[in-house]
Tab-separated table of C-alpha atoms and ligand atoms in Angstrom:
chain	number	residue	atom	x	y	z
A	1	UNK	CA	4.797	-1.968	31.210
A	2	UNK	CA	3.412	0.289	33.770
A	3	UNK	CA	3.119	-1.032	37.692
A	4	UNK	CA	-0.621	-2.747	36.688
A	5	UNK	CA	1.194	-4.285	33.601
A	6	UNK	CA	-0.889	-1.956	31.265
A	7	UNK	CA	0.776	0.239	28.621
A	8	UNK	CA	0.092	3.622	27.761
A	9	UNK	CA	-0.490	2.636	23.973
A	10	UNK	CA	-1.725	-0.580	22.324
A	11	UNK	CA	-1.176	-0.652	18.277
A	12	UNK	CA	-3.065	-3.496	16.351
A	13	UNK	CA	-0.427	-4.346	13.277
A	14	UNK	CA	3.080	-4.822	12.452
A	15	UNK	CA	2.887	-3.790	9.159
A	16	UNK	CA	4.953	-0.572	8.015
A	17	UNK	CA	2.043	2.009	9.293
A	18	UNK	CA	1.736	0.581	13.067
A	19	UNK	CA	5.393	0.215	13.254
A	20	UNK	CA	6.009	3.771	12.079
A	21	UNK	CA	3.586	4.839	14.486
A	22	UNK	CA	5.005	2.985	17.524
A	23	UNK	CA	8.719	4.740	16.390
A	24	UNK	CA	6.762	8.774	16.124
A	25	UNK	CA	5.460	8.264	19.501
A	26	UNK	CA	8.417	7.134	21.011
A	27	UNK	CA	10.042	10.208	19.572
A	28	UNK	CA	7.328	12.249	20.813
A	29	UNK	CA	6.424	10.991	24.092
A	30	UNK	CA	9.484	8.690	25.355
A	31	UNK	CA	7.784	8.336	28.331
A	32	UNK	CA	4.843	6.395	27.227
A	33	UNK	CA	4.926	2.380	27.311
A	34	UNK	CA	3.388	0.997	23.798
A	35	UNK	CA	2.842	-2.787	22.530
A	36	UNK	CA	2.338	-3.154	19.292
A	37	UNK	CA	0.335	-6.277	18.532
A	38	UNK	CA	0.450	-9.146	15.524
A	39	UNK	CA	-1.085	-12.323	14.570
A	40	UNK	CA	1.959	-12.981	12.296
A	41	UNK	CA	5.324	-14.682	13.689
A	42	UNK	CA	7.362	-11.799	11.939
A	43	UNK	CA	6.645	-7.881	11.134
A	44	UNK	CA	5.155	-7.117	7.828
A	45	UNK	CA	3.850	-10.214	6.510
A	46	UNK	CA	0.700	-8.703	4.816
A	47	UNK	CA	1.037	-5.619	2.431
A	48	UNK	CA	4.362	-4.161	3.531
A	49	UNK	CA	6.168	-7.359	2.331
A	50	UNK	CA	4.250	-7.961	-0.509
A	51	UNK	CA	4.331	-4.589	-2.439
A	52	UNK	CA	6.193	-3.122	-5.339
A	53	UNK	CA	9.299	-1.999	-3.318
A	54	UNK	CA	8.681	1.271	-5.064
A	55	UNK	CA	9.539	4.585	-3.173
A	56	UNK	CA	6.410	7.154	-4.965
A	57	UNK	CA	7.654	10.495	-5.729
A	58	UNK	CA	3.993	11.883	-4.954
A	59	UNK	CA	2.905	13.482	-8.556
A	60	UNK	CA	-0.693	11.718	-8.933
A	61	UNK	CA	-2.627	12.813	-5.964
A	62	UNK	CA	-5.182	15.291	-5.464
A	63	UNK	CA	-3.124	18.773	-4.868
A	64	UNK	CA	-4.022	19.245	-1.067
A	65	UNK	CA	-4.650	15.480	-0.196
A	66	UNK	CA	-3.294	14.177	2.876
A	67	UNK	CA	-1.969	11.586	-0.166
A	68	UNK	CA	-0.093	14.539	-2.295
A	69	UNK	CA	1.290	15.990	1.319
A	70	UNK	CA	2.617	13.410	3.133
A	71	UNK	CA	3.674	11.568	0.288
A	72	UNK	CA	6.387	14.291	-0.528
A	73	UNK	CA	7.657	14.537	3.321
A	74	UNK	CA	7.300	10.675	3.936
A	75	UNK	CA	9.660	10.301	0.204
A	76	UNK	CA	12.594	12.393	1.640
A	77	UNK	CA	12.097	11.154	4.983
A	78	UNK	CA	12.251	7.357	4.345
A	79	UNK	CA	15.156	8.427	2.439
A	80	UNK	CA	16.972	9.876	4.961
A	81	UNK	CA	16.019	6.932	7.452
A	82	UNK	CA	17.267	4.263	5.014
A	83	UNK	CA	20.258	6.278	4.960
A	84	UNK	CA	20.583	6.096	8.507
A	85	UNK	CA	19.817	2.461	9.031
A	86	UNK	CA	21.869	0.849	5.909
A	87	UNK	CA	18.824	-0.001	3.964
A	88	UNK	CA	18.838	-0.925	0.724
A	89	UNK	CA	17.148	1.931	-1.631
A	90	UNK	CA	17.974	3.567	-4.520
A	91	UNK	CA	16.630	6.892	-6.746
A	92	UNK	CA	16.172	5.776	-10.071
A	93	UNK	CA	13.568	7.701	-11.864
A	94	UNK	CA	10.476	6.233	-13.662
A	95	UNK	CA	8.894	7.346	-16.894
A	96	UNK	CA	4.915	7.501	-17.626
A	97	UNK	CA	4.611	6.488	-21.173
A	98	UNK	CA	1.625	7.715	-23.508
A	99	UNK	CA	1.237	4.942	-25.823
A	100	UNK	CA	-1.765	6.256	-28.075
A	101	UNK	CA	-2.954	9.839	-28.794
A	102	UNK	CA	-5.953	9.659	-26.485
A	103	UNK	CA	-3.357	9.060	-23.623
A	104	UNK	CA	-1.723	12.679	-24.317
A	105	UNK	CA	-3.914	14.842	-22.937
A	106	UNK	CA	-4.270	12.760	-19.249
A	107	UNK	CA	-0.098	12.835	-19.513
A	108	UNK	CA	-0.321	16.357	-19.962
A	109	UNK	CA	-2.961	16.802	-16.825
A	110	UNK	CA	-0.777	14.856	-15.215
A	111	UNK	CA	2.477	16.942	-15.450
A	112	UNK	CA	0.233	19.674	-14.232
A	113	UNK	CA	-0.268	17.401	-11.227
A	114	UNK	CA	2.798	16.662	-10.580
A	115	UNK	CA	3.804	20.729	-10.866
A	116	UNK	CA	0.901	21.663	-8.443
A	117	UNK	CA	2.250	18.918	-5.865
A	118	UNK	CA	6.215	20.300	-6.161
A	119	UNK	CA	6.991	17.414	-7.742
A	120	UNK	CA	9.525	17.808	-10.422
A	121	UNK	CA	8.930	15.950	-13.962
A	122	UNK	CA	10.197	16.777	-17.726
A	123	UNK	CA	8.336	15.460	-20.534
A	124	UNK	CA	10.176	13.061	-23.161
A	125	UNK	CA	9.576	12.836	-26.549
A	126	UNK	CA	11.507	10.984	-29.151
A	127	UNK	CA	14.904	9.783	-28.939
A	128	UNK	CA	14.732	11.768	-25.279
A	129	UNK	CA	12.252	8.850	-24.642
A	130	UNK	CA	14.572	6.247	-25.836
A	131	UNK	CA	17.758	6.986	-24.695
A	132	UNK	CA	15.933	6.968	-21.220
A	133	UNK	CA	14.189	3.620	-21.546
A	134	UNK	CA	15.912	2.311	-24.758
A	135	UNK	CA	13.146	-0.256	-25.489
A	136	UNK	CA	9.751	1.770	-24.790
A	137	UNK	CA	7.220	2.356	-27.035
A	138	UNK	CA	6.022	5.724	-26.545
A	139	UNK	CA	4.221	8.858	-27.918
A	140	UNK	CA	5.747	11.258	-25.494
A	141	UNK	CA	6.864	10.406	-21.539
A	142	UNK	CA	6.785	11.764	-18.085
A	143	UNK	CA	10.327	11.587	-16.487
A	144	UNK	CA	9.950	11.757	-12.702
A	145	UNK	CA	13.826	11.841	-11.457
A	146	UNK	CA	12.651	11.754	-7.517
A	147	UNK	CA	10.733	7.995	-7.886
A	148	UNK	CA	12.733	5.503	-6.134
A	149	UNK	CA	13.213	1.408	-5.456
A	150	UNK	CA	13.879	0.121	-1.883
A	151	UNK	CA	13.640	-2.852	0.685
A	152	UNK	CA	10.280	-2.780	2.413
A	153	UNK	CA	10.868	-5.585	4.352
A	154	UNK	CA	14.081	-3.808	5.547
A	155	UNK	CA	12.536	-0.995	6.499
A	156	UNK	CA	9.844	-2.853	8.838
A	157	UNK	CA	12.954	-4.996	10.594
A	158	UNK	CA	14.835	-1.281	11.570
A	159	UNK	CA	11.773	-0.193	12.886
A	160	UNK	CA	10.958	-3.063	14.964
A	161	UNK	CA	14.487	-2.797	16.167
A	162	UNK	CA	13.823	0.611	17.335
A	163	UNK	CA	10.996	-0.752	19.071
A	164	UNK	CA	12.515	-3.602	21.264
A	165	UNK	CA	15.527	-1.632	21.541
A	166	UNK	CA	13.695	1.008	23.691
A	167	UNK	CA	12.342	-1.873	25.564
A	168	UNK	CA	8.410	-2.021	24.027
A	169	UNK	CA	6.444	-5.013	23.916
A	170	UNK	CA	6.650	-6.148	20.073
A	171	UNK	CA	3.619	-9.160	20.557
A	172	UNK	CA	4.108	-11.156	17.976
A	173	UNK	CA	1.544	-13.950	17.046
A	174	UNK	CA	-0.884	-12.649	19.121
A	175	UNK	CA	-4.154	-12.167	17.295
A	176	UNK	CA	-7.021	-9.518	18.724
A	177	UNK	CA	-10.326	-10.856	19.149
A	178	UNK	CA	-12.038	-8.152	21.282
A	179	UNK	CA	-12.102	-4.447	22.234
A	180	UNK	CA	-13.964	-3.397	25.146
A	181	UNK	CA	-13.394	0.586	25.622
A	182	UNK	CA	-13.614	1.979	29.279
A	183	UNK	CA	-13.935	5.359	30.945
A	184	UNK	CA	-10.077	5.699	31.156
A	185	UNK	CA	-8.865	2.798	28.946
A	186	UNK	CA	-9.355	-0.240	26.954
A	187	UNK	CA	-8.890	-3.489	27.365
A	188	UNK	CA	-7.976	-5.437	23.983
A	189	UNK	CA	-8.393	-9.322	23.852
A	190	UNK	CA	-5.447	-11.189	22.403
A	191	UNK	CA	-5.032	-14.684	21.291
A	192	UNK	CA	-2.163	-14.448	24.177
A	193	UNK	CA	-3.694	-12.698	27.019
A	194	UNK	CA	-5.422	-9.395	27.404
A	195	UNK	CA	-3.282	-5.916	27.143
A	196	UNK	CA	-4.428	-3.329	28.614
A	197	UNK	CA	-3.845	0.514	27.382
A	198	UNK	CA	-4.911	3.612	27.493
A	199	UNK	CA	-5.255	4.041	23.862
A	200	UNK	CA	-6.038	1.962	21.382
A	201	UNK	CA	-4.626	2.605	18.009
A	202	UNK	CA	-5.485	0.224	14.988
A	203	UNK	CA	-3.209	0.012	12.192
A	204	UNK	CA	-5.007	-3.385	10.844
A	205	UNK	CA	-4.458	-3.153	7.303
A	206	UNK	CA	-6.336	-5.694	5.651
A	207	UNK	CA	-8.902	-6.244	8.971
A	208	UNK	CA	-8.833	-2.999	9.743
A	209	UNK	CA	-12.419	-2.498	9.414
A	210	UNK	CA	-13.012	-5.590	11.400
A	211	UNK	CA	-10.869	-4.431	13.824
A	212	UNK	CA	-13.017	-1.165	14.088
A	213	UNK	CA	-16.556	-2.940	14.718
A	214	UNK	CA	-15.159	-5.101	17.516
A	215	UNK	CA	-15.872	-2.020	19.615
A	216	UNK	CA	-19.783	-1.191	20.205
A	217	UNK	CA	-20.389	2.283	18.749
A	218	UNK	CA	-17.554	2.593	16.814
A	219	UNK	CA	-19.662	4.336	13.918
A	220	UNK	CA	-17.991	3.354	10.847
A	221	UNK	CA	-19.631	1.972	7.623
A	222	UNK	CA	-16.226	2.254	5.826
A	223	UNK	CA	-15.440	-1.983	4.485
A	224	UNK	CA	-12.205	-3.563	3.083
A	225	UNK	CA	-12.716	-4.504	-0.246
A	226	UNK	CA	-9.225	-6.837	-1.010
A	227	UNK	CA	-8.048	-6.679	-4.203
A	228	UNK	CA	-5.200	-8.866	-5.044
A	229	UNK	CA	-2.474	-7.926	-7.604
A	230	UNK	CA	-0.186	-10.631	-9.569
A	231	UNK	CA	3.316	-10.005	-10.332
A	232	UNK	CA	5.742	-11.568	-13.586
A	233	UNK	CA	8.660	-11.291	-13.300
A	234	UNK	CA	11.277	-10.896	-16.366
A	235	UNK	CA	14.018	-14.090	-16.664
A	236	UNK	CA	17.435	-12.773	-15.528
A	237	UNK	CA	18.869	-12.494	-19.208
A	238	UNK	CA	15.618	-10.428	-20.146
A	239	UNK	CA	15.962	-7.390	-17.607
A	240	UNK	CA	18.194	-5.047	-20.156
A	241	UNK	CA	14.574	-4.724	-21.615
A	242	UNK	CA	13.841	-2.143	-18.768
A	243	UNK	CA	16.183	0.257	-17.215
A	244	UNK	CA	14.182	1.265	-14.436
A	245	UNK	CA	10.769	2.063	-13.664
A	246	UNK	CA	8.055	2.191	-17.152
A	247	UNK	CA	4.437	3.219	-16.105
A	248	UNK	CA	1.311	3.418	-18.031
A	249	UNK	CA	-0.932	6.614	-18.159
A	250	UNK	CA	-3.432	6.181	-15.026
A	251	UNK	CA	-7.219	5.585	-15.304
A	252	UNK	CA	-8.372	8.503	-12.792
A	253	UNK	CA	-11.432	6.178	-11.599
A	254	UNK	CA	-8.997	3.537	-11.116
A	255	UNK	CA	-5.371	5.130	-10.497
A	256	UNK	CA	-4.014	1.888	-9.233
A	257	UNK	CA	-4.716	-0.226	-12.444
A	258	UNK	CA	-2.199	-0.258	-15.149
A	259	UNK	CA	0.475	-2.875	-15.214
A	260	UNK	CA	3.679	-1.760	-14.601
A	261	UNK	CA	7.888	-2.756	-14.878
A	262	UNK	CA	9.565	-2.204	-11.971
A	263	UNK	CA	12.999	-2.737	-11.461
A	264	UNK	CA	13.461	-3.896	-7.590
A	265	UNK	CA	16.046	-3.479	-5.360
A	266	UNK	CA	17.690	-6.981	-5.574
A	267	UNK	CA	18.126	-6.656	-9.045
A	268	UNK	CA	15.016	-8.539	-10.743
A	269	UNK	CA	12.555	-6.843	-12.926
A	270	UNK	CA	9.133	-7.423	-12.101
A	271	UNK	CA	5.527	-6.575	-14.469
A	272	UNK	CA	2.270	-6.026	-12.502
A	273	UNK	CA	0.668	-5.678	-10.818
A	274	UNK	CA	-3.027	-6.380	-11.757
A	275	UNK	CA	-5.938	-5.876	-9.667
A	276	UNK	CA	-8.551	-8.571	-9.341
A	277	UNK	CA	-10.560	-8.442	-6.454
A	278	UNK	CA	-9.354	-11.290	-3.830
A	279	UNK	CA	-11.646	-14.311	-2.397
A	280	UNK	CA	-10.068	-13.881	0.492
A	281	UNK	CA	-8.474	-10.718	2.379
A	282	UNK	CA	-4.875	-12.603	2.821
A	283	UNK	CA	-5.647	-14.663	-0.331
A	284	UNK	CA	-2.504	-14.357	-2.597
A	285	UNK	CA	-3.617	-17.391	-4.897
A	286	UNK	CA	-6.730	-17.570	-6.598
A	287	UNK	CA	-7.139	-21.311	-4.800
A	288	UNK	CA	-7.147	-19.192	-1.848
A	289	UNK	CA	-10.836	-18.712	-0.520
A	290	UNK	CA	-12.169	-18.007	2.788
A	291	UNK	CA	-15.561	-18.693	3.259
A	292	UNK	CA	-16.328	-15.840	5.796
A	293	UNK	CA	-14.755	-13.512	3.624
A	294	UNK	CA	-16.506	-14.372	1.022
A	295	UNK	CA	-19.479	-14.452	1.877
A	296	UNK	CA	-18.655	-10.770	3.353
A	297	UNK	CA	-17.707	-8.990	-0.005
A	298	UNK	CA	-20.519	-11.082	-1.937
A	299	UNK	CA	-23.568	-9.881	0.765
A	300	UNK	CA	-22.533	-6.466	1.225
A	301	UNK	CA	-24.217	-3.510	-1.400
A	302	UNK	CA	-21.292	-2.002	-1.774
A	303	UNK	CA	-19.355	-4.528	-3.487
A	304	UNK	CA	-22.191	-4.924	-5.751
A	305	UNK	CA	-22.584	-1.081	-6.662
A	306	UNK	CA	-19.028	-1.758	-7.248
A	307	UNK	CA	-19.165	-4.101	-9.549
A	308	UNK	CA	-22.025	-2.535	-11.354
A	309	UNK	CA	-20.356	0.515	-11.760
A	310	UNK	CA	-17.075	-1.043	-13.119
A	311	UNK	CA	-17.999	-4.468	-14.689
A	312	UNK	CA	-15.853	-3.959	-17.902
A	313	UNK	CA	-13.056	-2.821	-16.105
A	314	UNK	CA	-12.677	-6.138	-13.617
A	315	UNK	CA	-13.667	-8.308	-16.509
A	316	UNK	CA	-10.526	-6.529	-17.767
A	317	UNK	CA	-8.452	-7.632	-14.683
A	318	UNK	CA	-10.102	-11.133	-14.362
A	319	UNK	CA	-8.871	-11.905	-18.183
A	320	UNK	CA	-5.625	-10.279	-17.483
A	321	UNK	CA	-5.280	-12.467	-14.093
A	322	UNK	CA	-6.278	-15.762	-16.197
A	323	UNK	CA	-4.468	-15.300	-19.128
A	324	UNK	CA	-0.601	-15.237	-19.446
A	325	UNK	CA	-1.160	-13.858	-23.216
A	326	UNK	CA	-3.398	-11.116	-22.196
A	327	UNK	CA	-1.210	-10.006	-19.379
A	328	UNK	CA	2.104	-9.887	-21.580
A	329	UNK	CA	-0.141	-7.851	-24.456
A	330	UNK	CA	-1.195	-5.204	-21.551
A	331	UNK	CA	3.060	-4.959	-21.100
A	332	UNK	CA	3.729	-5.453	-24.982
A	333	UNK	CA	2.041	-1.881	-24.954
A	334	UNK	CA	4.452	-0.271	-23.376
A	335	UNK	CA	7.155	-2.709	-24.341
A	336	UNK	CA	6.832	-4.071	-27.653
A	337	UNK	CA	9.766	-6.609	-27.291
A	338	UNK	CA	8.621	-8.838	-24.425
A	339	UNK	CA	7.441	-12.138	-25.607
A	340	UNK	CA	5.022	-14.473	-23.269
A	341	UNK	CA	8.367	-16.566	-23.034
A	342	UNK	CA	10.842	-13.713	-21.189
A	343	UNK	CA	8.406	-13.836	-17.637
A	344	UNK	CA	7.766	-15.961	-15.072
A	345	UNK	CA	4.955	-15.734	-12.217
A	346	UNK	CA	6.519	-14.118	-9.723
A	347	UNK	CA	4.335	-13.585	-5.958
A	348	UNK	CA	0.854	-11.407	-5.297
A	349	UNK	CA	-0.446	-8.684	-2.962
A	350	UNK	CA	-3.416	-8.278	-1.859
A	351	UNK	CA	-4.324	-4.422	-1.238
A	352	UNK	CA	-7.015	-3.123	1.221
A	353	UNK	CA	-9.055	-0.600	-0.334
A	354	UNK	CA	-11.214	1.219	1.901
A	355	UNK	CA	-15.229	1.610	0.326
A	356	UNK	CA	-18.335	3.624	1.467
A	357	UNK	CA	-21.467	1.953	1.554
A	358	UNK	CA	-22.552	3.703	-1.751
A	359	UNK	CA	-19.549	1.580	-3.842
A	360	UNK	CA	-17.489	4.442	-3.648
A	361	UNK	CA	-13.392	3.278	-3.159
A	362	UNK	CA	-11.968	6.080	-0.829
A	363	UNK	CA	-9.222	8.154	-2.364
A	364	UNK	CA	-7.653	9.779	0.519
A	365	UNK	CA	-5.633	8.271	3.848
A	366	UNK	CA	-8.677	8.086	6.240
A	367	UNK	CA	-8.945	7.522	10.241
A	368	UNK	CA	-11.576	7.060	12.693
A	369	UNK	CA	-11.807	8.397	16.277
A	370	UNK	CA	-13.393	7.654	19.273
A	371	UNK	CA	-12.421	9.151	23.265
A	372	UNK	CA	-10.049	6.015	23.805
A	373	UNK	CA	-9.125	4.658	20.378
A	374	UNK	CA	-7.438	5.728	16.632
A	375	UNK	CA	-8.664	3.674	13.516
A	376	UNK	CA	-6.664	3.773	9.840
A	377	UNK	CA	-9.255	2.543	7.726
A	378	UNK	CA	-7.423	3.673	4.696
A	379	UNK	CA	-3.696	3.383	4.188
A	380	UNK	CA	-3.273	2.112	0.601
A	381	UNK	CA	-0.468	2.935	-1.612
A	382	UNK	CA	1.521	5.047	-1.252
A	383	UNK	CA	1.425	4.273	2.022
A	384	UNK	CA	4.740	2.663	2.736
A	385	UNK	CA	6.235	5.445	1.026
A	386	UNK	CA	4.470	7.919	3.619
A	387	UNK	CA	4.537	5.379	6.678
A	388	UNK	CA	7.091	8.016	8.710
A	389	UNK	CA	4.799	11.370	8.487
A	390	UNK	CA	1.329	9.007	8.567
A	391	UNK	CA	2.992	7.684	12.163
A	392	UNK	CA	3.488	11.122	13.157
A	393	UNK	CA	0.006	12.042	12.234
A	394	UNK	CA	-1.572	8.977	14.095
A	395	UNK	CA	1.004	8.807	17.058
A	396	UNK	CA	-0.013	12.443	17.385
A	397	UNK	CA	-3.553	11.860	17.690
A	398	UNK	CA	-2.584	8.948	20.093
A	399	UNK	CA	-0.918	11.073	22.446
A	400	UNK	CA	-3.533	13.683	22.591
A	401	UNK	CA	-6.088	11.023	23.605
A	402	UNK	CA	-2.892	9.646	26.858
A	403	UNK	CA	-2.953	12.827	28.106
B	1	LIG	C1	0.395	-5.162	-4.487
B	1	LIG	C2	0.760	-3.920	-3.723
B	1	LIG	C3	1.712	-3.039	-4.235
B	1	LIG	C4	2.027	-1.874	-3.523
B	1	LIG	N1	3.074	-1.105	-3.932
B	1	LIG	C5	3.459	-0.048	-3.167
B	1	LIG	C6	4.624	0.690	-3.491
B	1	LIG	O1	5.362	0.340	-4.399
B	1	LIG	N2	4.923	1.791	-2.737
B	1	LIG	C7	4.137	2.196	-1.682
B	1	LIG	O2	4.428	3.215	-1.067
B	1	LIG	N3	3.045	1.465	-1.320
B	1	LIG	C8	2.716	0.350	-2.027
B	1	LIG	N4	1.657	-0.412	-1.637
B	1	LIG	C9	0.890	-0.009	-0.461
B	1	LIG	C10	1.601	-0.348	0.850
B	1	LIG	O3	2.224	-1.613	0.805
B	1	LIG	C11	0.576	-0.290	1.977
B	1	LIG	O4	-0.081	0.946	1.900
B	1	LIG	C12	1.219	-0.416	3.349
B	1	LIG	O5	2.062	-1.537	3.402
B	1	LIG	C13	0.133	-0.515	4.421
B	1	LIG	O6	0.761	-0.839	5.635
B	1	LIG	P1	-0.109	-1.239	6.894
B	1	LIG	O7	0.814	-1.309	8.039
B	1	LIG	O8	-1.281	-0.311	6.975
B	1	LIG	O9	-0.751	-2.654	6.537
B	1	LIG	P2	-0.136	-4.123	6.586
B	1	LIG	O10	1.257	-4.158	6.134
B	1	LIG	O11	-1.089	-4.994	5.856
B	1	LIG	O12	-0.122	-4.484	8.127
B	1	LIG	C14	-1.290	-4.776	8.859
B	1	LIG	C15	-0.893	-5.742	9.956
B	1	LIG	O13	-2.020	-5.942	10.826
B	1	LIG	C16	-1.968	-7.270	11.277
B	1	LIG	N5	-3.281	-7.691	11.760
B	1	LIG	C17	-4.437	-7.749	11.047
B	1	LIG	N6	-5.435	-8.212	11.828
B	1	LIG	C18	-4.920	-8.444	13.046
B	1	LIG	C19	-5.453	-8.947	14.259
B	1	LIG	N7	-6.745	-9.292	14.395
B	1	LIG	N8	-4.623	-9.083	15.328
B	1	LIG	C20	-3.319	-8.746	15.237
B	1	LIG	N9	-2.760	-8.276	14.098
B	1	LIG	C21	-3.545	-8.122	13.018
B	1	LIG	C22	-1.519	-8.057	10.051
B	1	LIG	O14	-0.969	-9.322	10.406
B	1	LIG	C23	-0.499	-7.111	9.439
B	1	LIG	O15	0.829	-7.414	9.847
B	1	LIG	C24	1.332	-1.577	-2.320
B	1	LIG	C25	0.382	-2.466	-1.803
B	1	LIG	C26	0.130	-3.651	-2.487
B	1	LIG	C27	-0.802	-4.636	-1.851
């Protein structure tokens, strides 16, 4: 704390992105006093600890994307850092399978992707294809050896470490209610007590957008649309059915649909997830609703241009979601051999997808500015996998604003 018990930087969220962004501007500025704030009792409660635990490589995003950049620093970084702290990762490869012939050319545009982004990736046809992933059912694959499994959770705990151990204010269970920005500051109401800072920098996830409109003038029209996404998991003596990672060929309009096998770090296989969109922003069962929330999503135009623009593809999810049999026949796809009877429910996510008034889900990482304060309105996958060069980038427009 400085002598009038303000800070130099107050961060709104615990989750991987706010805690990565605490850490880059300790590194850059060890001068500056920082509190990072959170309604939770413990660091990443919300999407960082309810994620696939998958480490991206970087091959889908657009060539030049903030995405496609810091995707491929963030990979080798978090590597590096897990390496440093003893966490639990590994670098296993995955494989996007083709399935049917219309899938062939968008595998194909995707290898060109993943060239034009330095990623590296072989194609697999064949016995190639099953001597990788002995029980996939495939036209032709995309073998990407730099994809990787790891403990998110683990990685949130070393940072918060760093944090206290440098003597920060990690505020747990302390939930902001109010921004007021000054002439030289701004003063953020907390469930605990106000905190005062000279920067404000908002790494909400979920609320981010809520977060953002607590301050007059803060023009944004950017909203949170949740969308949840359901996990199986295979039983224990099922998992020899996948060796590591199995992807399906992505939907461009929808890039993070396709259920997926992942083999996590702790040894389990999980399918999933889906993407149905949630009743409520921290809503991981469907019995989860929040009134306010939903009467948020169901009032605004831009979930409804949404949903007119992609009805088939959500009735999709909402079958998938209710039924166990239509789930396990999106998997049987690329797995022919699972039966209903080798998963288990396993947990949920819920994802915040950032959306334009005009229905229009945001592609890239995106931030709002004002004098005092730095919003991320749009840190969805692979955003763990970036969190170290996405802290940089905020911490560094953080530190430009202290002065
Ligand atoms: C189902 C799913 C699968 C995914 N899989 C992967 C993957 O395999 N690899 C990958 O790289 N990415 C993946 N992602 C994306 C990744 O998890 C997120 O991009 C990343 O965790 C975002 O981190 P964050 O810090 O921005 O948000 P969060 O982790 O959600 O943190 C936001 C924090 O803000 C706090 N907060 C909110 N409101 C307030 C308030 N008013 N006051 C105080 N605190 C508040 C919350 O409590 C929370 O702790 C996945 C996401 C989901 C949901």
């Amino acid at each position: 704390m400085n002598g009038d018990g303000a800070v130099d930087v107050a961060i709104v969220g615990a989750g991987i992105v706010g805690l990565a962004t605490a850490r880059a501007i300790m590194l850059e500025r060890p001068d500056l006093e920082i509190a990072v704030v959170d309604k939770e009792p413990e660091v990443g409660r919300h999407q960082s600890g309810h994620n696939s635990g998958v480490i991206h490589a970087g091959l889908y995003y657009k060539p030049g994307s903030l995405k496609a950049r810091l995707t491929l620093e963030g990979r080798a970084e978090l590597i590096d850092y897990c390496v440093e702290r003893g966490i639990a990762h590994e670098v296993c490869g995955k494989v996007v399978v083709a399935t049917v012939p219309d899938e062939l050319p968008a595998l194909d545009v995707l290898a060109e992707r993943s060239a034009a982004n330095g990623v590296s990736a072989t194609r697999l046809v064949g016995a190639a294809l099953r001597e990788y992933e002995p029980h996939v059912a495939g036209l032709a694959g995309l073998h990407v050896p730099s994809t990787g499994i790891i403990d998110y959770p683990g990685v949130c705990d070393a940072l918060a470490d760093d944090i206290r151990s440098k003597g920060h204010d990690l505020r747990l269970g302390s939930c902001v209610t109010g921004i007021v920005e000054e002439r030289d500051g701004v003063v953020v109401a907390t469930s605990t007590g106000p905190v005062r800072a000279r920067v404000l920098v908002n790494c909400a996830g979920l609320q981010s957008d809520r977060i953002a409109k607590l301050t007059d003038g803060v023009g944004t029209d950017v909203r949170i649309m949740p969308f949840r996404g359901e996990y199986y998991e295979l039983k224990a003596d099922r998992r020899d059915l996948v060796r590591n990672l199995i992807y399906p060929v992505p939907d461009p309009a929808f890039p993070f649909l396709g259920v997926h096998y992942t083999r996590m770090i702790d040894g389990g296989v999980e399918a999933g997830p889906n993407a149905v969109p949630a009743l409520a922003r921290e809503g991981y069962r469907w019995r989860t609703v929040d009134l306010g929330d939903l009467a948020e999503i169901g009032g605004s135009r831009s979930t409804w241009v949404l949903a007119r623009k992609y009805w088939k593809t959500q009735l999709g999810e909402f079958y998938r979601s209710a039924s166990k049999r239509a789930f396990v026949s999106a998997l049987q796809r690329l797995v022919p051999d699972v039966t209903p009877s080798d998963l288990v429910r396993s947990g949920a996510g819920v994802r915040a997808q950032a959306i334009s008034p005009d229905g229009v889900l945001l592609d890239d990482f995106a931030f709002h500015e004002t004098a005092r304060q730095v919003h991320v309105l749009n840190a969805p996958s692979p955003a763990a996998t970036a969190c170290l060069p996405i802290g940089r980038l905020v911490a560094s427009k953080a530190v430009e604003r202290v002065g």
